[in-house]
PDB file of C-alpha atoms in Angstrom:
ATOM      1  CA  UNK V1244      63.230 100.846 135.283  1.00 94.00           C
ATOM      2  CA  UNK V1245      61.807  97.553 135.169  1.00 97.00           C
ATOM      3  CA  UNK V1246      59.943  95.900 137.991  1.00 98.00           C
ATOM      4  CA  UNK V1247      59.480  92.604 138.736  1.00 98.00           C
ATOM      5  CA  UNK V1248      57.093  90.367 140.950  1.00 97.00           C
ATOM      6  CA  UNK V1249      56.355  86.705 141.691  1.00 97.00           C
ATOM      7  CA  UNK V1250      52.735  85.480 141.269  1.00 97.00           C
ATOM      8  CA  UNK V1251      51.235  82.295 142.389  1.00 96.00           C
ATOM      9  CA  UNK V1252      48.876  80.562 139.846  1.00 96.00           C
ATOM     10  CA  UNK V1253      47.453  77.532 139.022  1.00 95.00           C
ATOM     11  CA  UNK V1254      49.936  76.932 136.463  1.00 95.00           C
ATOM     12  CA  UNK V1255      53.163  77.650 139.026  1.00 93.00           C
ATOM     13  CA  UNK V1256      54.665  80.672 140.205  1.00 95.00           C
ATOM     14  CA  UNK V1257      54.675  83.459 137.246  1.00 96.00           C
ATOM     15  CA  UNK V1258      57.379  86.420 136.880  1.00 97.00           C
ATOM     16  CA  UNK V1259      55.713  89.150 135.966  1.00 98.00           C
ATOM     17  CA  UNK V1260      57.785  92.264 134.717  1.00 97.00           C
ATOM     18  CA  UNK V1261      56.812  95.745 133.430  1.00 97.00           C
ATOM     19  CA  UNK V1262      57.945  99.184 133.367  1.00 96.00           C
ATOM     20  CA  UNK V1263      56.588 102.836 133.475  1.00 92.00           C
ATOM     21  CA  UNK V1264      54.922 101.842 129.696  1.00 93.00           C
ATOM     22  CA  UNK V1265      53.392  98.930 130.672  1.00 96.00           C
ATOM     23  CA  UNK V1266      53.423  94.906 131.269  1.00 97.00           C
ATOM     24  CA  UNK V1267      56.883  93.496 129.431  1.00 96.00           C
ATOM     25  CA  UNK V1268      57.294  89.764 130.196  1.00 96.00           C
ATOM     26  CA  UNK V1269      55.187  86.709 131.802  1.00 96.00           C
ATOM     27  CA  UNK V1270      57.183  83.870 132.225  1.00 95.00           C
ATOM     28  CA  UNK V1271      56.156  80.466 133.506  1.00 92.00           C
ATOM     29  CA  UNK V1272      58.493  78.491 136.200  1.00 84.00           C
ATOM     30  CA  UNK V1273      59.396  75.568 133.908  1.00 79.00           C
ATOM     31  CA  UNK V1274      59.458  75.112 129.938  1.00 71.00           C
ATOM     32  CA  UNK V1275      61.536  75.989 127.012  1.00 69.00           C
ATOM     33  CA  UNK V1276      63.098  79.244 128.522  1.00 75.00           C
ATOM     34  CA  UNK V1277      61.914  80.585 132.014  1.00 82.00           C
ATOM     35  CA  UNK V1278      63.205  84.067 132.716  1.00 91.00           C
ATOM     36  CA  UNK V1279      64.686  84.972 135.526  1.00 92.00           C
ATOM     37  CA  UNK V1280      65.089  88.862 137.072  1.00 95.00           C
ATOM     38  CA  UNK V1281      67.867  90.496 135.824  1.00 95.00           C
ATOM     39  CA  UNK V1282      70.380  92.260 138.115  1.00 95.00           C
ATOM     40  CA  UNK V1283      69.217  95.553 137.508  1.00 97.00           C
ATOM     41  CA  UNK V1284      65.523  94.912 137.879  1.00 97.00           C
ATOM     42  CA  UNK V1285      63.631  96.057 141.078  1.00 97.00           C
ATOM     43  CA  UNK V1286      61.294  94.047 143.103  1.00 97.00           C
ATOM     44  CA  UNK V1287      58.353  95.683 143.600  1.00 94.00           C
ATOM     45  CA  UNK V1288      54.569  95.351 143.549  1.00 91.00           C
ATOM     46  CA  UNK V1289      52.898  98.617 143.171  1.00 92.00           C
ATOM     47  CA  UNK V1290      53.928  98.977 139.633  1.00 94.00           C
ATOM     48  CA  UNK V1291      52.408  95.503 138.570  1.00 97.00           C
ATOM     49  CA  UNK V1292      49.617  95.753 140.658  1.00 96.00           C
ATOM     50  CA  UNK V1293      47.032  96.200 137.561  1.00 97.00           C
ATOM     51  CA  UNK V1294      48.492  93.226 135.657  1.00 98.00           C
ATOM     52  CA  UNK V1295      48.580  91.162 138.881  1.00 98.00           C
ATOM     53  CA  UNK V1296      44.966  91.996 139.467  1.00 98.00           C
ATOM     54  CA  UNK V1297      43.769  91.009 136.052  1.00 98.00           C
ATOM     55  CA  UNK V1298      45.969  87.722 136.022  1.00 98.00           C
ATOM     56  CA  UNK V1299      43.954  86.596 139.362  1.00 98.00           C
ATOM     57  CA  UNK V1300      40.841  87.781 137.917  1.00 98.00           C
ATOM     58  CA  UNK V1301      41.428  85.437 134.747  1.00 98.00           C
ATOM     59  CA  UNK V1302      42.618  82.291 136.663  1.00 97.00           C
ATOM     60  CA  UNK V1303      39.056  82.721 138.726  1.00 97.00           C
ATOM     61  CA  UNK V1304      37.237  82.827 135.520  1.00 97.00           C
ATOM     62  CA  UNK V1305      35.676  86.219 136.043  1.00 97.00           C
ATOM     63  CA  UNK V1306      38.265  88.065 133.310  1.00 97.00           C
ATOM     64  CA  UNK V1307      37.778  87.153 129.568  1.00 96.00           C
ATOM     65  CA  UNK V1308      40.164  89.660 127.787  1.00 94.00           C
ATOM     66  CA  UNK V1309      42.904  91.694 129.327  1.00 96.00           C
ATOM     67  CA  UNK V1310      43.030  95.548 129.162  1.00 95.00           C
ATOM     68  CA  UNK V1311      46.492  96.332 130.134  1.00 96.00           C
ATOM     69  CA  UNK V1312      49.108  98.733 128.633  1.00 95.00           C
ATOM     70  CA  UNK V1313      52.075  96.399 127.155  1.00 95.00           C
ATOM     71  CA  UNK V1314      55.518  97.081 125.774  1.00 93.00           C
ATOM     72  CA  UNK V1315      56.541  94.729 123.344  1.00 91.00           C
ATOM     73  CA  UNK V1316      60.233  94.345 122.130  1.00 89.00           C
ATOM     74  CA  UNK V1317      59.122  92.452 118.730  1.00 92.00           C
ATOM     75  CA  UNK V1318      59.748  93.037 114.945  1.00 92.00           C
ATOM     76  CA  UNK V1319      56.758  94.458 112.789  1.00 94.00           C
ATOM     77  CA  UNK V1320      55.940  90.447 111.681  1.00 95.00           C
ATOM     78  CA  UNK V1321      55.773  89.493 115.459  1.00 95.00           C
ATOM     79  CA  UNK V1322      53.721  92.480 116.570  1.00 94.00           C
ATOM     80  CA  UNK V1323      51.153  91.756 113.675  1.00 95.00           C
ATOM     81  CA  UNK V1324      51.081  88.202 114.816  1.00 96.00           C
ATOM     82  CA  UNK V1325      50.571  89.011 118.496  1.00 95.00           C
ATOM     83  CA  UNK V1326      48.030  91.766 117.833  1.00 95.00           C
ATOM     84  CA  UNK V1327      46.224  88.969 115.780  1.00 96.00           C
ATOM     85  CA  UNK V1328      46.247  86.659 118.718  1.00 95.00           C
ATOM     86  CA  UNK V1329      44.536  89.125 120.786  1.00 94.00           C
ATOM     87  CA  UNK V1330      41.731  88.678 118.653  1.00 95.00           C
ATOM     88  CA  UNK V1331      41.399  85.300 119.198  1.00 96.00           C
ATOM     89  CA  UNK V1332      38.363  84.873 121.659  1.00 96.00           C
ATOM     90  CA  UNK V1333      38.110  83.458 125.150  1.00 96.00           C
ATOM     91  CA  UNK V1334      37.675  79.878 125.049  1.00 96.00           C
ATOM     92  CA  UNK V1335      38.541  79.191 121.696  1.00 96.00           C
ATOM     93  CA  UNK V1336      41.437  77.994 119.397  1.00 95.00           C
ATOM     94  CA  UNK V1337      42.877  78.696 116.314  1.00 95.00           C
ATOM     95  CA  UNK V1338      45.586  76.757 114.040  1.00 94.00           C
ATOM     96  CA  UNK V1339      48.796  78.128 113.392  1.00 93.00           C
ATOM     97  CA  UNK V1340      47.479  78.379 109.365  1.00 93.00           C
ATOM     98  CA  UNK V1341      44.397  80.187 110.110  1.00 95.00           C
ATOM     99  CA  UNK V1342      46.485  82.796 111.826  1.00 95.00           C
ATOM    100  CA  UNK V1343      48.736  83.013 109.244  1.00 95.00           C
ATOM    101  CA  UNK V1344      45.695  83.648 106.679  1.00 95.00           C
ATOM    102  CA  UNK V1345      44.290  85.989 109.159  1.00 94.00           C
ATOM    103  CA  UNK V1346      47.155  88.133 109.247  1.00 95.00           C
ATOM    104  CA  UNK V1347      47.280  88.256 105.066  1.00 95.00           C
ATOM    105  CA  UNK V1348      50.148  85.775 104.836  1.00 93.00           C
ATOM    106  CA  UNK V1349      48.593  82.156 104.383  1.00 92.00           C
ATOM    107  CA  UNK V1350      51.629  80.377 103.756  1.00 92.00           C
ATOM    108  CA  UNK V1351      53.480  81.803 106.718  1.00 93.00           C
ATOM    109  CA  UNK V1352      52.302  79.359 109.332  1.00 90.00           C
ATOM    110  CA  UNK V1353      55.882  78.473 110.259  1.00 91.00           C
ATOM    111  CA  UNK V1354      56.846  82.072 110.958  1.00 94.00           C
ATOM    112  CA  UNK V1355      53.374  82.595 112.904  1.00 94.00           C
ATOM    113  CA  UNK V1356      54.764  79.654 115.111  1.00 91.00           C
ATOM    114  CA  UNK V1357      58.062  81.421 115.780  1.00 92.00           C
ATOM    115  CA  UNK V1358      56.479  84.583 116.583  1.00 93.00           C
ATOM    116  CA  UNK V1359      54.111  82.740 118.747  1.00 90.00           C
ATOM    117  CA  UNK V1360      57.234  81.089 120.680  1.00 89.00           C
ATOM    118  CA  UNK V1361      58.717  84.660 121.140  1.00 91.00           C
ATOM    119  CA  UNK V1362      55.713  85.709 122.902  1.00 93.00           C
ATOM    120  CA  UNK V1363      56.653  87.870 125.898  1.00 94.00           C
ATOM    121  CA  UNK V1364      53.210  88.064 127.646  1.00 96.00           C
ATOM    122  CA  UNK V1365      51.472  84.426 127.400  1.00 95.00           C
ATOM    123  CA  UNK V1366      48.105  84.257 128.888  1.00 96.00           C
ATOM    124  CA  UNK V1367      47.649  88.256 128.279  1.00 97.00           C
ATOM    125  CA  UNK V1368      48.449  87.631 124.290  1.00 96.00           C
ATOM    126  CA  UNK V1369      46.856  84.198 124.507  1.00 96.00           C
ATOM    127  CA  UNK V1370      49.544  81.973 122.336  1.00 94.00           C
ATOM    128  CA  UNK V1371      47.920  78.975 124.431  1.00 95.00           C
ATOM    129  CA  UNK V1372      44.767  79.109 122.182  1.00 96.00           C
ATOM    130  CA  UNK V1373      47.032  78.320 119.012  1.00 94.00           C
ATOM    131  CA  UNK V1374      46.775  74.521 117.817  1.00 91.00           C
ATOM    132  CA  UNK V1375      48.135  72.422 115.127  1.00 87.00           C
ATOM    133  CA  UNK V1376      45.691  72.157 111.791  1.00 82.00           C
ATOM    134  CA  UNK V1377      45.198  68.484 113.209  1.00 81.00           C
ATOM    135  CA  UNK V1378      43.699  69.937 116.389  1.00 85.00           C
ATOM    136  CA  UNK V1379      46.225  68.623 118.497  1.00 87.00           C
ATOM    137  CA  UNK V1380      48.452  70.708 121.252  1.00 88.00           C
ATOM    138  CA  UNK V1381      51.621  71.804 120.076  1.00 84.00           C
ATOM    139  CA  UNK V1382      54.604  73.610 121.261  1.00 78.00           C
ATOM    140  CA  UNK V1383      54.381  76.020 124.120  1.00 82.00           C
ATOM    141  CA  UNK V1384      56.968  78.137 125.892  1.00 79.00           C
ATOM    142  CA  UNK V1385      55.338  76.797 129.316  1.00 84.00           C
ATOM    143  CA  UNK V1386      55.020  73.198 128.409  1.00 86.00           C
ATOM    144  CA  UNK V1387      52.025  71.472 126.845  1.00 90.00           C
ATOM    145  CA  UNK V1388      50.296  70.378 130.657  1.00 91.00           C
ATOM    146  CA  UNK V1389      50.621  74.625 131.128  1.00 92.00           C
ATOM    147  CA  UNK V1390      49.022  74.941 127.888  1.00 93.00           C
ATOM    148  CA  UNK V1391      46.149  72.039 128.357  1.00 95.00           C
ATOM    149  CA  UNK V1392      45.400  73.706 131.871  1.00 95.00           C
ATOM    150  CA  UNK V1393      45.081  77.350 130.522  1.00 96.00           C
ATOM    151  CA  UNK V1394      42.493  75.775 127.714  1.00 97.00           C
ATOM    152  CA  UNK V1395      40.620  73.637 130.356  1.00 96.00           C
ATOM    153  CA  UNK V1396      40.363  76.830 132.667  1.00 96.00           C
ATOM    154  CA  UNK V1397      38.699  79.087 129.920  1.00 97.00           C
ATOM    155  CA  UNK V1398      36.786  76.153 129.039  1.00 96.00           C
ATOM    156  CA  UNK V1399      35.141  75.826 132.479  1.00 94.00           C
ATOM    157  CA  UNK V1400      34.461  79.480 132.818  1.00 91.00           C
ATOM    158  CA  UNK V1401      33.570  80.095 129.306  1.00 87.00           C
TER     159      UNK V1401
END
C-alpha cells in the first residue's frame, strides 16, 4: 500500500509518498517529470508524519540531515550514487566528477548525472547539492530555480 500527502513548502507543493518500509517519493510540482498519485494510492497523513515533520524542520533551517527509513527502487549503481549523495554535507556542493570519484568510478560523471536525475527522494537525498565542474548549476528535476532556492536556504541556515 502506498500512502501519499501533499505538503506546502518554499519550493511549491510537494507530493510525498511512502509505504510501510519508508519514504519512497518526493516530487516537485513543476520540472521535468512531476509525479502524480496513482489510482491505488491512499491519501493519508499518518503514515508519512515523520517525513513531513523532518521536511518542515529542514525548510525552517532546523534539520541538517534526514534520518528516515527509505525505500528505493533503483539499480545497484544508482543506489551507490544515492548513498554517496547522502554524504555531501549540508550547505556544501560537489561536482558530478567529484561524486564519480567518490564512488570509485572517476570516468562515470555522465552516469552519475543520470542516476542523480532518477533520484526519487530529492531534498532527503540531496541531489540539489551536485553542480557542474565549472561551478554552475546544471539540470535538476524540480528546475534550476528550485535548486537555487534549496542551496540558498542551506547557505542561510548553515
